[in-house]
Amino acid sequence: LTQKEGTVMRIETWEIMQNADLDEIELQLAFQCAPLITGLKVSNLFQIDSRHYKRLCEILDKSNFSFCGLGGRNGSVSLLIYQKEWLEQFLQQEEVRILMHRLGYRDLHLERVLTRFRSRYIRYMQKKQQFPHEMGVLLGYPPEDVEGFIIYEGKNSLCEGYWKVYAEPQKKLRLFAQYDKAREWLLDLLYCGVGMEDIVGVALDAESRAISQDYLFAS
């Protein structure tokens, strides 16, 4: 097994990424955003070389995914890619609303939240001002884990994967395994010749989601 960005990848999949003649931006979407694309997560942070930005817009043009630019540096750009309806619903959960209020967000209208977050994120990246902990919320992390990260300053986590876990570690580890499986599946689809435009174009279709959930949650 190969360890990559806190998650586990099969050797066969790693070799596909290294040796297959596949579109780089499609590979990066599968690698970084598989949980979002397969309906397991409300959003994903996505970092790419700025020269691939136009290609990304082409891929997402006819999908139900949106993105918010978070600035760039050294030739790369950071984006929050999200499904608007899912993220809006997540922000309205009671525990999430309470946490966002503590972080200074009284108005939870999505566009206003993203505008303020973007400004705070850019200030953090450029001037190393206070880290915007609301990033964890906007990435769909459980509020108890975001709060734990704040309280313990990123230390003393029970386990780590796609984020640092401070409650229900076994449940989160199972979820991380599903995220890994989602990535493997999308990479396999790309290797078999299915284009990312087609994948994201049907990603939120009810039948497609049912198929993906059956696959991802299979034992």
mmCIF file with all atom_site columns, C-alpha atoms in Angstrom:
data_model
loop_
_atom_site.group_PDB
_atom_site.id
_atom_site.type_symbol
_atom_site.label_atom_id
_atom_site.label_alt_id
_atom_site.label_comp_id
_atom_site.label_asym_id
_atom_site.label_entity_id
_atom_site.label_seq_id
_atom_site.pdbx_PDB_ins_code
_atom_site.Cartn_x
_atom_site.Cartn_y
_atom_site.Cartn_z
_atom_site.occupancy
_atom_site.B_iso_or_equiv
_atom_site.pdbx_formal_charge
_atom_site.auth_seq_id
_atom_site.auth_comp_id
_atom_site.auth_asym_id
_atom_site.auth_atom_id
_atom_site.pdbx_PDB_model_num
ATOM 1   C CA . LEU A 1 1   ? 0.000   0.000  0.000   1.00 0.00 ? 1   LEU A CA 1
ATOM 2   C CA . THR A 1 2   ? 1.091   3.544  -0.764  1.00 0.00 ? 2   THR A CA 1
ATOM 3   C CA . GLN A 1 3   ? 0.435   6.378  1.689   1.00 0.00 ? 3   GLN A CA 1
ATOM 4   C CA . LYS A 1 4   ? -0.605  9.621  -0.019  1.00 0.00 ? 4   LYS A CA 1
ATOM 5   C CA . GLU A 1 5   ? -2.011  12.792 1.583   1.00 0.00 ? 5   GLU A CA 1
ATOM 6   C CA . GLY A 1 6   ? -3.110  10.931 4.688   1.00 0.00 ? 6   GLY A CA 1
ATOM 7   C CA . THR A 1 7   ? -5.018  8.217  2.805   1.00 0.00 ? 7   THR A CA 1
ATOM 8   C CA . VAL A 1 8   ? -4.199  4.784  1.450   1.00 0.00 ? 8   VAL A CA 1
ATOM 9   C CA . MET A 1 9   ? -4.006  3.940  -2.234  1.00 0.00 ? 9   MET A CA 1
ATOM 10  C CA . ARG A 1 10  ? -3.608  0.570  -3.926  1.00 0.00 ? 10  ARG A CA 1
ATOM 11  C CA . ILE A 1 11  ? -0.257  0.088  -5.662  1.00 0.00 ? 11  ILE A CA 1
ATOM 12  C CA . GLU A 1 12  ? -2.116  -0.734 -8.909  1.00 0.00 ? 12  GLU A CA 1
ATOM 13  C CA . THR A 1 13  ? -3.966  2.584  -8.823  1.00 0.00 ? 13  THR A CA 1
ATOM 14  C CA . TRP A 1 14  ? -0.778  4.515  -8.091  1.00 0.00 ? 14  TRP A CA 1
ATOM 15  C CA . GLU A 1 15  ? 0.860   2.868  -11.111 1.00 0.00 ? 15  GLU A CA 1
ATOM 16  C CA . ILE A 1 16  ? -2.118  3.857  -13.285 1.00 0.00 ? 16  ILE A CA 1
ATOM 17  C CA . MET A 1 17  ? -1.709  7.480  -12.225 1.00 0.00 ? 17  MET A CA 1
ATOM 18  C CA . GLN A 1 18  ? 2.008   7.404  -12.914 1.00 0.00 ? 18  GLN A CA 1
ATOM 19  C CA . ASN A 1 19  ? 1.986   5.583  -16.250 1.00 0.00 ? 19  ASN A CA 1
ATOM 20  C CA . ALA A 1 20  ? -1.396  6.031  -17.970 1.00 0.00 ? 20  ALA A CA 1
ATOM 21  C CA . ASP A 1 21  ? -1.758  8.674  -20.672 1.00 0.00 ? 21  ASP A CA 1
ATOM 22  C CA . LEU A 1 22  ? -4.642  10.503 -18.999 1.00 0.00 ? 22  LEU A CA 1
ATOM 23  C CA . ASP A 1 23  ? -5.693  14.150 -18.799 1.00 0.00 ? 23  ASP A CA 1
ATOM 24  C CA . GLU A 1 24  ? -3.864  15.637 -15.810 1.00 0.00 ? 24  GLU A CA 1
ATOM 25  C CA . ILE A 1 25  ? -6.774  17.792 -14.651 1.00 0.00 ? 25  ILE A CA 1
ATOM 26  C CA . GLU A 1 26  ? -9.145  14.809 -14.820 1.00 0.00 ? 26  GLU A CA 1
ATOM 27  C CA . LEU A 1 27  ? -6.753  12.783 -12.695 1.00 0.00 ? 27  LEU A CA 1
ATOM 28  C CA . GLN A 1 28  ? -6.485  15.583 -10.163 1.00 0.00 ? 28  GLN A CA 1
ATOM 29  C CA . LEU A 1 29  ? -10.264 15.903 -9.931  1.00 0.00 ? 29  LEU A CA 1
ATOM 30  C CA . ALA A 1 30  ? -10.574 12.176 -9.297  1.00 0.00 ? 30  ALA A CA 1
ATOM 31  C CA . PHE A 1 31  ? -7.749  12.231 -6.774  1.00 0.00 ? 31  PHE A CA 1
ATOM 32  C CA . GLN A 1 32  ? -8.748  15.360 -4.851  1.00 0.00 ? 32  GLN A CA 1
ATOM 33  C CA . CYS A 1 33  ? -12.537 15.531 -5.278  1.00 0.00 ? 33  CYS A CA 1
ATOM 34  C CA . ALA A 1 34  ? -13.815 11.952 -5.450  1.00 0.00 ? 34  ALA A CA 1
ATOM 35  C CA . PRO A 1 35  ? -15.854 12.191 -2.203  1.00 0.00 ? 35  PRO A CA 1
ATOM 36  C CA . LEU A 1 36  ? -17.714 15.220 -3.578  1.00 0.00 ? 36  LEU A CA 1
ATOM 37  C CA . ILE A 1 37  ? -18.231 13.811 -7.068  1.00 0.00 ? 37  ILE A CA 1
ATOM 38  C CA . THR A 1 38  ? -19.622 10.534 -5.701  1.00 0.00 ? 38  THR A CA 1
ATOM 39  C CA . GLY A 1 39  ? -21.998 12.253 -3.286  1.00 0.00 ? 39  GLY A CA 1
ATOM 40  C CA . LEU A 1 40  ? -20.207 11.426 -0.028  1.00 0.00 ? 40  LEU A CA 1
ATOM 41  C CA . LYS A 1 41  ? -19.195 14.992 0.780   1.00 0.00 ? 41  LYS A CA 1
ATOM 42  C CA . VAL A 1 42  ? -20.600 18.509 0.263   1.00 0.00 ? 42  VAL A CA 1
ATOM 43  C CA . SER A 1 43  ? -17.370 20.053 -1.020  1.00 0.00 ? 43  SER A CA 1
ATOM 44  C CA . ASN A 1 44  ? -13.659 19.607 -1.611  1.00 0.00 ? 44  ASN A CA 1
ATOM 45  C CA . LEU A 1 45  ? -10.665 21.882 -1.678  1.00 0.00 ? 45  LEU A CA 1
ATOM 46  C CA . PHE A 1 46  ? -8.982  21.720 -5.084  1.00 0.00 ? 46  PHE A CA 1
ATOM 47  C CA . GLN A 1 47  ? -5.509  22.992 -5.936  1.00 0.00 ? 47  GLN A CA 1
ATOM 48  C CA . ILE A 1 48  ? -4.230  23.019 -9.503  1.00 0.00 ? 48  ILE A CA 1
ATOM 49  C CA . ASP A 1 49  ? -1.698  24.681 -11.745 1.00 0.00 ? 49  ASP A CA 1
ATOM 50  C CA . SER A 1 50  ? -3.246  27.923 -12.996 1.00 0.00 ? 50  SER A CA 1
ATOM 51  C CA . ARG A 1 51  ? -2.719  26.880 -16.617 1.00 0.00 ? 51  ARG A CA 1
ATOM 52  C CA . HIS A 1 52  ? -5.340  24.142 -16.098 1.00 0.00 ? 52  HIS A CA 1
ATOM 53  C CA . TYR A 1 53  ? -8.015  26.577 -14.920 1.00 0.00 ? 53  TYR A CA 1
ATOM 54  C CA . LYS A 1 54  ? -9.702  26.883 -18.331 1.00 0.00 ? 54  LYS A CA 1
ATOM 55  C CA . ARG A 1 55  ? -9.855  23.104 -18.678 1.00 0.00 ? 55  ARG A CA 1
ATOM 56  C CA . LEU A 1 56  ? -11.467 22.834 -15.243 1.00 0.00 ? 56  LEU A CA 1
ATOM 57  C CA . CYS A 1 57  ? -14.165 25.323 -16.276 1.00 0.00 ? 57  CYS A CA 1
ATOM 58  C CA . GLU A 1 58  ? -14.866 23.222 -19.375 1.00 0.00 ? 58  GLU A CA 1
ATOM 59  C CA . ILE A 1 59  ? -15.263 20.053 -17.310 1.00 0.00 ? 59  ILE A CA 1
ATOM 60  C CA . LEU A 1 60  ? -17.590 21.618 -14.729 1.00 0.00 ? 60  LEU A CA 1
ATOM 61  C CA . ASP A 1 61  ? -19.561 23.747 -17.199 1.00 0.00 ? 61  ASP A CA 1
ATOM 62  C CA . LYS A 1 62  ? -22.530 21.393 -17.579 1.00 0.00 ? 62  LYS A CA 1
ATOM 63  C CA . SER A 1 63  ? -22.373 19.866 -14.109 1.00 0.00 ? 63  SER A CA 1
ATOM 64  C CA . ASN A 1 64  ? -24.241 20.769 -10.928 1.00 0.00 ? 64  ASN A CA 1
ATOM 65  C CA . PHE A 1 65  ? -21.015 21.659 -9.153  1.00 0.00 ? 65  PHE A CA 1
ATOM 66  C CA . SER A 1 66  ? -19.947 25.229 -8.408  1.00 0.00 ? 66  SER A CA 1
ATOM 67  C CA . PHE A 1 67  ? -16.615 26.621 -7.305  1.00 0.00 ? 67  PHE A CA 1
ATOM 68  C CA . CYS A 1 68  ? -15.252 29.587 -5.395  1.00 0.00 ? 68  CYS A CA 1
ATOM 69  C CA . GLY A 1 69  ? -11.776 30.890 -6.147  1.00 0.00 ? 69  GLY A CA 1
ATOM 70  C CA . LEU A 1 70  ? -9.542  31.242 -3.099  1.00 0.00 ? 70  LEU A CA 1
ATOM 71  C CA . GLY A 1 71  ? -6.603  33.013 -4.706  1.00 0.00 ? 71  GLY A CA 1
ATOM 72  C CA . GLY A 1 72  ? -3.359  31.749 -6.088  1.00 0.00 ? 72  GLY A CA 1
ATOM 73  C CA . ARG A 1 73  ? 0.379   31.769 -5.551  1.00 0.00 ? 73  ARG A CA 1
ATOM 74  C CA . ASN A 1 74  ? 3.470   30.425 -7.292  1.00 0.00 ? 74  ASN A CA 1
ATOM 75  C CA . GLY A 1 75  ? 1.504   29.508 -10.411 1.00 0.00 ? 75  GLY A CA 1
ATOM 76  C CA . SER A 1 76  ? -1.199  27.504 -8.641  1.00 0.00 ? 76  SER A CA 1
ATOM 77  C CA . VAL A 1 77  ? -4.798  28.330 -7.748  1.00 0.00 ? 77  VAL A CA 1
ATOM 78  C CA . SER A 1 78  ? -6.942  27.118 -4.846  1.00 0.00 ? 78  SER A CA 1
ATOM 79  C CA . LEU A 1 79  ? -10.661 26.514 -5.274  1.00 0.00 ? 79  LEU A CA 1
ATOM 80  C CA . LEU A 1 80  ? -13.530 25.325 -3.134  1.00 0.00 ? 80  LEU A CA 1
ATOM 81  C CA . ILE A 1 81  ? -15.637 23.051 -5.347  1.00 0.00 ? 81  ILE A CA 1
ATOM 82  C CA . TYR A 1 82  ? -19.066 22.375 -3.883  1.00 0.00 ? 82  TYR A CA 1
ATOM 83  C CA . GLN A 1 83  ? -22.628 21.281 -4.540  1.00 0.00 ? 83  GLN A CA 1
ATOM 84  C CA . LYS A 1 84  ? -24.690 24.346 -3.686  1.00 0.00 ? 84  LYS A CA 1
ATOM 85  C CA . GLU A 1 85  ? -27.831 22.679 -2.361  1.00 0.00 ? 85  GLU A CA 1
ATOM 86  C CA . TRP A 1 86  ? -25.920 20.201 -0.180  1.00 0.00 ? 86  TRP A CA 1
ATOM 87  C CA . LEU A 1 87  ? -23.656 22.879 1.294   1.00 0.00 ? 87  LEU A CA 1
ATOM 88  C CA . GLU A 1 88  ? -26.620 25.173 2.017   1.00 0.00 ? 88  GLU A CA 1
ATOM 89  C CA . GLN A 1 89  ? -28.390 22.325 3.832   1.00 0.00 ? 89  GLN A CA 1
ATOM 90  C CA . PHE A 1 90  ? -25.244 21.482 5.785   1.00 0.00 ? 90  PHE A CA 1
ATOM 91  C CA . LEU A 1 91  ? -24.895 25.088 6.965   1.00 0.00 ? 91  LEU A CA 1
ATOM 92  C CA . GLN A 1 92  ? -28.456 24.989 8.313   1.00 0.00 ? 92  GLN A CA 1
ATOM 93  C CA . GLN A 1 93  ? -27.829 22.035 10.629  1.00 0.00 ? 93  GLN A CA 1
ATOM 94  C CA . GLU A 1 94  ? -28.182 23.218 14.220  1.00 0.00 ? 94  GLU A CA 1
ATOM 95  C CA . GLU A 1 95  ? -24.702 22.262 15.441  1.00 0.00 ? 95  GLU A CA 1
ATOM 96  C CA . VAL A 1 96  ? -23.155 23.774 12.324  1.00 0.00 ? 96  VAL A CA 1
ATOM 97  C CA . ARG A 1 97  ? -25.111 27.019 12.728  1.00 0.00 ? 97  ARG A CA 1
ATOM 98  C CA . ILE A 1 98  ? -24.033 27.314 16.360  1.00 0.00 ? 98  ILE A CA 1
ATOM 99  C CA . LEU A 1 99  ? -20.376 26.792 15.463  1.00 0.00 ? 99  LEU A CA 1
ATOM 100 C CA . MET A 1 100 ? -20.494 29.262 12.568  1.00 0.00 ? 100 MET A CA 1
ATOM 101 C CA . HIS A 1 101 ? -22.060 31.857 14.869  1.00 0.00 ? 101 HIS A CA 1
ATOM 102 C CA . ARG A 1 102 ? -19.176 31.360 17.307  1.00 0.00 ? 102 ARG A CA 1
ATOM 103 C CA . LEU A 1 103 ? -16.781 31.930 14.426  1.00 0.00 ? 103 LEU A CA 1
ATOM 104 C CA . GLY A 1 104 ? -18.446 35.278 13.669  1.00 0.00 ? 104 GLY A CA 1
ATOM 105 C CA . TYR A 1 105 ? -20.887 34.298 10.924  1.00 0.00 ? 105 TYR A CA 1
ATOM 106 C CA . ARG A 1 106 ? -24.337 35.601 11.819  1.00 0.00 ? 106 ARG A CA 1
ATOM 107 C CA . ASP A 1 107 ? -25.621 35.577 8.245   1.00 0.00 ? 107 ASP A CA 1
ATOM 108 C CA . LEU A 1 108 ? -25.380 32.052 6.821   1.00 0.00 ? 108 LEU A CA 1
ATOM 109 C CA . HIS A 1 109 ? -26.529 32.882 3.307   1.00 0.00 ? 109 HIS A CA 1
ATOM 110 C CA . LEU A 1 110 ? -24.072 30.802 1.276   1.00 0.00 ? 110 LEU A CA 1
ATOM 111 C CA . GLU A 1 111 ? -22.841 33.516 -1.090  1.00 0.00 ? 111 GLU A CA 1
ATOM 112 C CA . ARG A 1 112 ? -22.149 35.897 1.803   1.00 0.00 ? 112 ARG A CA 1
ATOM 113 C CA . VAL A 1 113 ? -20.397 33.181 3.802   1.00 0.00 ? 113 VAL A CA 1
ATOM 114 C CA . LEU A 1 114 ? -18.169 32.304 0.844   1.00 0.00 ? 114 LEU A CA 1
ATOM 115 C CA . THR A 1 115 ? -17.332 35.946 0.160   1.00 0.00 ? 115 THR A CA 1
ATOM 116 C CA . ARG A 1 116 ? -16.217 36.523 3.744   1.00 0.00 ? 116 ARG A CA 1
ATOM 117 C CA . PHE A 1 117 ? -14.380 33.219 3.957   1.00 0.00 ? 117 PHE A CA 1
ATOM 118 C CA . ARG A 1 118 ? -12.525 33.919 0.719   1.00 0.00 ? 118 ARG A CA 1
ATOM 119 C CA . SER A 1 119 ? -11.313 37.248 2.078   1.00 0.00 ? 119 SER A CA 1
ATOM 120 C CA . ARG A 1 120 ? -10.159 35.700 5.356   1.00 0.00 ? 120 ARG A CA 1
ATOM 121 C CA . TYR A 1 121 ? -8.474  32.784 3.588   1.00 0.00 ? 121 TYR A CA 1
ATOM 122 C CA . ILE A 1 122 ? -6.522  35.078 1.263   1.00 0.00 ? 122 ILE A CA 1
ATOM 123 C CA . ARG A 1 123 ? -5.396  37.232 4.195   1.00 0.00 ? 123 ARG A CA 1
ATOM 124 C CA . TYR A 1 124 ? -4.236  34.113 6.000   1.00 0.00 ? 124 TYR A CA 1
ATOM 125 C CA . MET A 1 125 ? -2.297  32.848 2.975   1.00 0.00 ? 125 MET A CA 1
ATOM 126 C CA . GLN A 1 126 ? -0.723  36.216 2.172   1.00 0.00 ? 126 GLN A CA 1
ATOM 127 C CA . LYS A 1 127 ? -0.127  37.676 5.627   1.00 0.00 ? 127 LYS A CA 1
ATOM 128 C CA . LYS A 1 128 ? -0.395  34.624 7.903   1.00 0.00 ? 128 LYS A CA 1
ATOM 129 C CA . GLN A 1 129 ? -3.214  36.232 9.835   1.00 0.00 ? 129 GLN A CA 1
ATOM 130 C CA . GLN A 1 130 ? -5.545  34.092 11.955  1.00 0.00 ? 130 GLN A CA 1
ATOM 131 C CA . PHE A 1 131 ? -6.394  30.757 10.380  1.00 0.00 ? 131 PHE A CA 1
ATOM 132 C CA . PRO A 1 132 ? -10.026 30.697 9.157   1.00 0.00 ? 132 PRO A CA 1
ATOM 133 C CA . HIS A 1 133 ? -11.373 27.680 11.039  1.00 0.00 ? 133 HIS A CA 1
ATOM 134 C CA . GLU A 1 134 ? -14.657 27.983 9.151   1.00 0.00 ? 134 GLU A CA 1
ATOM 135 C CA . MET A 1 135 ? -12.800 26.270 6.307   1.00 0.00 ? 135 MET A CA 1
ATOM 136 C CA . GLY A 1 136 ? -13.418 22.955 8.075   1.00 0.00 ? 136 GLY A CA 1
ATOM 137 C CA . VAL A 1 137 ? -17.138 23.650 8.191   1.00 0.00 ? 137 VAL A CA 1
ATOM 138 C CA . LEU A 1 138 ? -17.253 24.635 4.523   1.00 0.00 ? 138 LEU A CA 1
ATOM 139 C CA . LEU A 1 139 ? -15.452 21.406 3.675   1.00 0.00 ? 139 LEU A CA 1
ATOM 140 C CA . GLY A 1 140 ? -18.227 19.483 5.410   1.00 0.00 ? 140 GLY A CA 1
ATOM 141 C CA . TYR A 1 141 ? -16.151 18.296 8.354   1.00 0.00 ? 141 TYR A CA 1
ATOM 142 C CA . PRO A 1 142 ? -18.234 17.269 11.400  1.00 0.00 ? 142 PRO A CA 1
ATOM 143 C CA . PRO A 1 143 ? -18.600 20.279 13.727  1.00 0.00 ? 143 PRO A CA 1
ATOM 144 C CA . GLU A 1 144 ? -17.319 18.290 16.711  1.00 0.00 ? 144 GLU A CA 1
ATOM 145 C CA . ASP A 1 145 ? -14.040 17.713 14.878  1.00 0.00 ? 145 ASP A CA 1
ATOM 146 C CA . VAL A 1 146 ? -13.727 21.363 13.853  1.00 0.00 ? 146 VAL A CA 1
ATOM 147 C CA . GLU A 1 147 ? -14.350 22.395 17.475  1.00 0.00 ? 147 GLU A CA 1
ATOM 148 C CA . GLY A 1 148 ? -11.837 19.846 18.727  1.00 0.00 ? 148 GLY A CA 1
ATOM 149 C CA . PHE A 1 149 ? -9.226  21.151 16.303  1.00 0.00 ? 149 PHE A CA 1
ATOM 150 C CA . ILE A 1 150 ? -9.793  24.691 17.614  1.00 0.00 ? 150 ILE A CA 1
ATOM 151 C CA . ILE A 1 151 ? -9.776  23.729 21.301  1.00 0.00 ? 151 ILE A CA 1
ATOM 152 C CA . TYR A 1 152 ? -6.666  21.532 21.092  1.00 0.00 ? 152 TYR A CA 1
ATOM 153 C CA . GLU A 1 153 ? -4.930  23.681 18.472  1.00 0.00 ? 153 GLU A CA 1
ATOM 154 C CA . GLY A 1 154 ? -4.637  20.755 16.092  1.00 0.00 ? 154 GLY A CA 1
ATOM 155 C CA . LYS A 1 155 ? -3.061  18.452 18.686  1.00 0.00 ? 155 LYS A CA 1
ATOM 156 C CA . ASN A 1 156 ? -4.307  15.390 20.582  1.00 0.00 ? 156 ASN A CA 1
ATOM 157 C CA . SER A 1 157 ? -6.518  14.057 17.790  1.00 0.00 ? 157 SER A CA 1
ATOM 158 C CA . LEU A 1 158 ? -7.881  10.521 18.182  1.00 0.00 ? 158 LEU A CA 1
ATOM 159 C CA . CYS A 1 159 ? -6.940  9.681  14.596  1.00 0.00 ? 159 CYS A CA 1
ATOM 160 C CA . GLU A 1 160 ? -6.199  11.418 11.317  1.00 0.00 ? 160 GLU A CA 1
ATOM 161 C CA . GLY A 1 161 ? -7.266  10.947 7.713   1.00 0.00 ? 161 GLY A CA 1
ATOM 162 C CA . TYR A 1 162 ? -8.951  13.520 5.536   1.00 0.00 ? 162 TYR A CA 1
ATOM 163 C CA . TRP A 1 163 ? -9.090  15.678 8.679   1.00 0.00 ? 163 TRP A CA 1
ATOM 164 C CA . LYS A 1 164 ? -8.135  15.369 12.350  1.00 0.00 ? 164 LYS A CA 1
ATOM 165 C CA . VAL A 1 165 ? -10.742 13.471 14.334  1.00 0.00 ? 165 VAL A CA 1
ATOM 166 C CA . TYR A 1 166 ? -11.787 14.351 17.892  1.00 0.00 ? 166 TYR A CA 1
ATOM 167 C CA . ALA A 1 167 ? -14.960 12.248 18.251  1.00 0.00 ? 167 ALA A CA 1
ATOM 168 C CA . GLU A 1 168 ? -16.262 8.861  17.061  1.00 0.00 ? 168 GLU A CA 1
ATOM 169 C CA . PRO A 1 169 ? -12.953 7.745  15.511  1.00 0.00 ? 169 PRO A CA 1
ATOM 170 C CA . GLN A 1 170 ? -14.184 4.364  14.274  1.00 0.00 ? 170 GLN A CA 1
ATOM 171 C CA . LYS A 1 171 ? -17.105 5.961  12.437  1.00 0.00 ? 171 LYS A CA 1
ATOM 172 C CA . LYS A 1 172 ? -14.785 8.506  10.806  1.00 0.00 ? 172 LYS A CA 1
ATOM 173 C CA . LEU A 1 173 ? -12.250 5.847  9.812   1.00 0.00 ? 173 LEU A CA 1
ATOM 174 C CA . ARG A 1 174 ? -15.022 3.933  8.027   1.00 0.00 ? 174 ARG A CA 1
ATOM 175 C CA . LEU A 1 175 ? -15.971 7.144  6.241   1.00 0.00 ? 175 LEU A CA 1
ATOM 176 C CA . PHE A 1 176 ? -12.350 7.750  5.216   1.00 0.00 ? 176 PHE A CA 1
ATOM 177 C CA . ALA A 1 177 ? -12.257 4.236  3.774   1.00 0.00 ? 177 ALA A CA 1
ATOM 178 C CA . GLN A 1 178 ? -15.307 5.071  1.669   1.00 0.00 ? 178 GLN A CA 1
ATOM 179 C CA . TYR A 1 179 ? -13.561 8.223  0.454   1.00 0.00 ? 179 TYR A CA 1
ATOM 180 C CA . ASP A 1 180 ? -10.568 6.128  -0.580  1.00 0.00 ? 180 ASP A CA 1
ATOM 181 C CA . LYS A 1 181 ? -12.839 3.692  -2.376  1.00 0.00 ? 181 LYS A CA 1
ATOM 182 C CA . ALA A 1 182 ? -14.533 6.567  -4.221  1.00 0.00 ? 182 ALA A CA 1
ATOM 183 C CA . ARG A 1 183 ? -11.179 7.761  -5.485  1.00 0.00 ? 183 ARG A CA 1
ATOM 184 C CA . GLU A 1 184 ? -10.176 4.285  -6.612  1.00 0.00 ? 184 GLU A CA 1
ATOM 185 C CA . TRP A 1 185 ? -13.465 3.952  -8.481  1.00 0.00 ? 185 TRP A CA 1
ATOM 186 C CA . LEU A 1 186 ? -13.144 7.266  -10.336 1.00 0.00 ? 186 LEU A CA 1
ATOM 187 C CA . LEU A 1 187 ? -9.547  6.530  -11.293 1.00 0.00 ? 187 LEU A CA 1
ATOM 188 C CA . ASP A 1 188 ? -10.628 3.145  -12.619 1.00 0.00 ? 188 ASP A CA 1
ATOM 189 C CA . LEU A 1 189 ? -13.381 4.815  -14.680 1.00 0.00 ? 189 LEU A CA 1
ATOM 190 C CA . LEU A 1 190 ? -10.874 7.236  -16.187 1.00 0.00 ? 190 LEU A CA 1
ATOM 191 C CA . TYR A 1 191 ? -8.514  4.395  -16.980 1.00 0.00 ? 191 TYR A CA 1
ATOM 192 C CA . CYS A 1 192 ? -11.373 2.583  -18.756 1.00 0.00 ? 192 CYS A CA 1
ATOM 193 C CA . GLY A 1 193 ? -11.978 5.615  -20.969 1.00 0.00 ? 193 GLY A CA 1
ATOM 194 C CA . VAL A 1 194 ? -14.866 7.373  -19.230 1.00 0.00 ? 194 VAL A CA 1
ATOM 195 C CA . GLY A 1 195 ? -14.260 11.132 -19.451 1.00 0.00 ? 195 GLY A CA 1
ATOM 196 C CA . MET A 1 196 ? -14.557 13.379 -16.407 1.00 0.00 ? 196 MET A CA 1
ATOM 197 C CA . GLU A 1 197 ? -17.149 15.554 -18.204 1.00 0.00 ? 197 GLU A CA 1
ATOM 198 C CA . ASP A 1 198 ? -19.371 12.486 -18.419 1.00 0.00 ? 198 ASP A CA 1
ATOM 199 C CA . ILE A 1 199 ? -18.684 11.526 -14.810 1.00 0.00 ? 199 ILE A CA 1
ATOM 200 C CA . VAL A 1 200 ? -19.553 14.922 -13.327 1.00 0.00 ? 200 VAL A CA 1
ATOM 201 C CA . GLY A 1 201 ? -22.421 15.349 -15.801 1.00 0.00 ? 201 GLY A CA 1
ATOM 202 C CA . VAL A 1 202 ? -24.305 12.427 -14.259 1.00 0.00 ? 202 VAL A CA 1
ATOM 203 C CA . ALA A 1 203 ? -22.798 12.557 -10.776 1.00 0.00 ? 203 ALA A CA 1
ATOM 204 C CA . LEU A 1 204 ? -25.944 13.903 -9.113  1.00 0.00 ? 204 LEU A CA 1
ATOM 205 C CA . ASP A 1 205 ? -28.411 11.933 -11.210 1.00 0.00 ? 205 ASP A CA 1
ATOM 206 C CA . ALA A 1 206 ? -30.542 9.792  -8.876  1.00 0.00 ? 206 ALA A CA 1
ATOM 207 C CA . GLU A 1 207 ? -29.787 6.531  -10.681 1.00 0.00 ? 207 GLU A CA 1
ATOM 208 C CA . SER A 1 208 ? -26.066 7.274  -10.853 1.00 0.00 ? 208 SER A CA 1
ATOM 209 C CA . ARG A 1 209 ? -25.942 8.136  -7.149  1.00 0.00 ? 209 ARG A CA 1
ATOM 210 C CA . ALA A 1 210 ? -27.727 4.898  -6.295  1.00 0.00 ? 210 ALA A CA 1
ATOM 211 C CA . ILE A 1 211 ? -25.148 2.930  -8.277  1.00 0.00 ? 211 ILE A CA 1
ATOM 212 C CA . SER A 1 212 ? -22.252 4.750  -6.645  1.00 0.00 ? 212 SER A CA 1
ATOM 213 C CA . GLN A 1 213 ? -23.661 4.314  -3.134  1.00 0.00 ? 213 GLN A CA 1
ATOM 214 C CA . ASP A 1 214 ? -24.188 0.580  -3.725  1.00 0.00 ? 214 ASP A CA 1
ATOM 215 C CA . TYR A 1 215 ? -20.553 0.293  -4.811  1.00 0.00 ? 215 TYR A CA 1
ATOM 216 C CA . LEU A 1 216 ? -19.015 2.507  -2.146  1.00 0.00 ? 216 LEU A CA 1
ATOM 217 C CA . PHE A 1 217 ? -20.916 1.044  0.794   1.00 0.00 ? 217 PHE A CA 1
ATOM 218 C CA . ALA A 1 218 ? -20.517 -2.582 -0.268  1.00 0.00 ? 218 ALA A CA 1
ATOM 219 C CA . SER A 1 219 ? -18.584 -4.628 2.255   1.00 0.00 ? 219 SER A CA 1
#
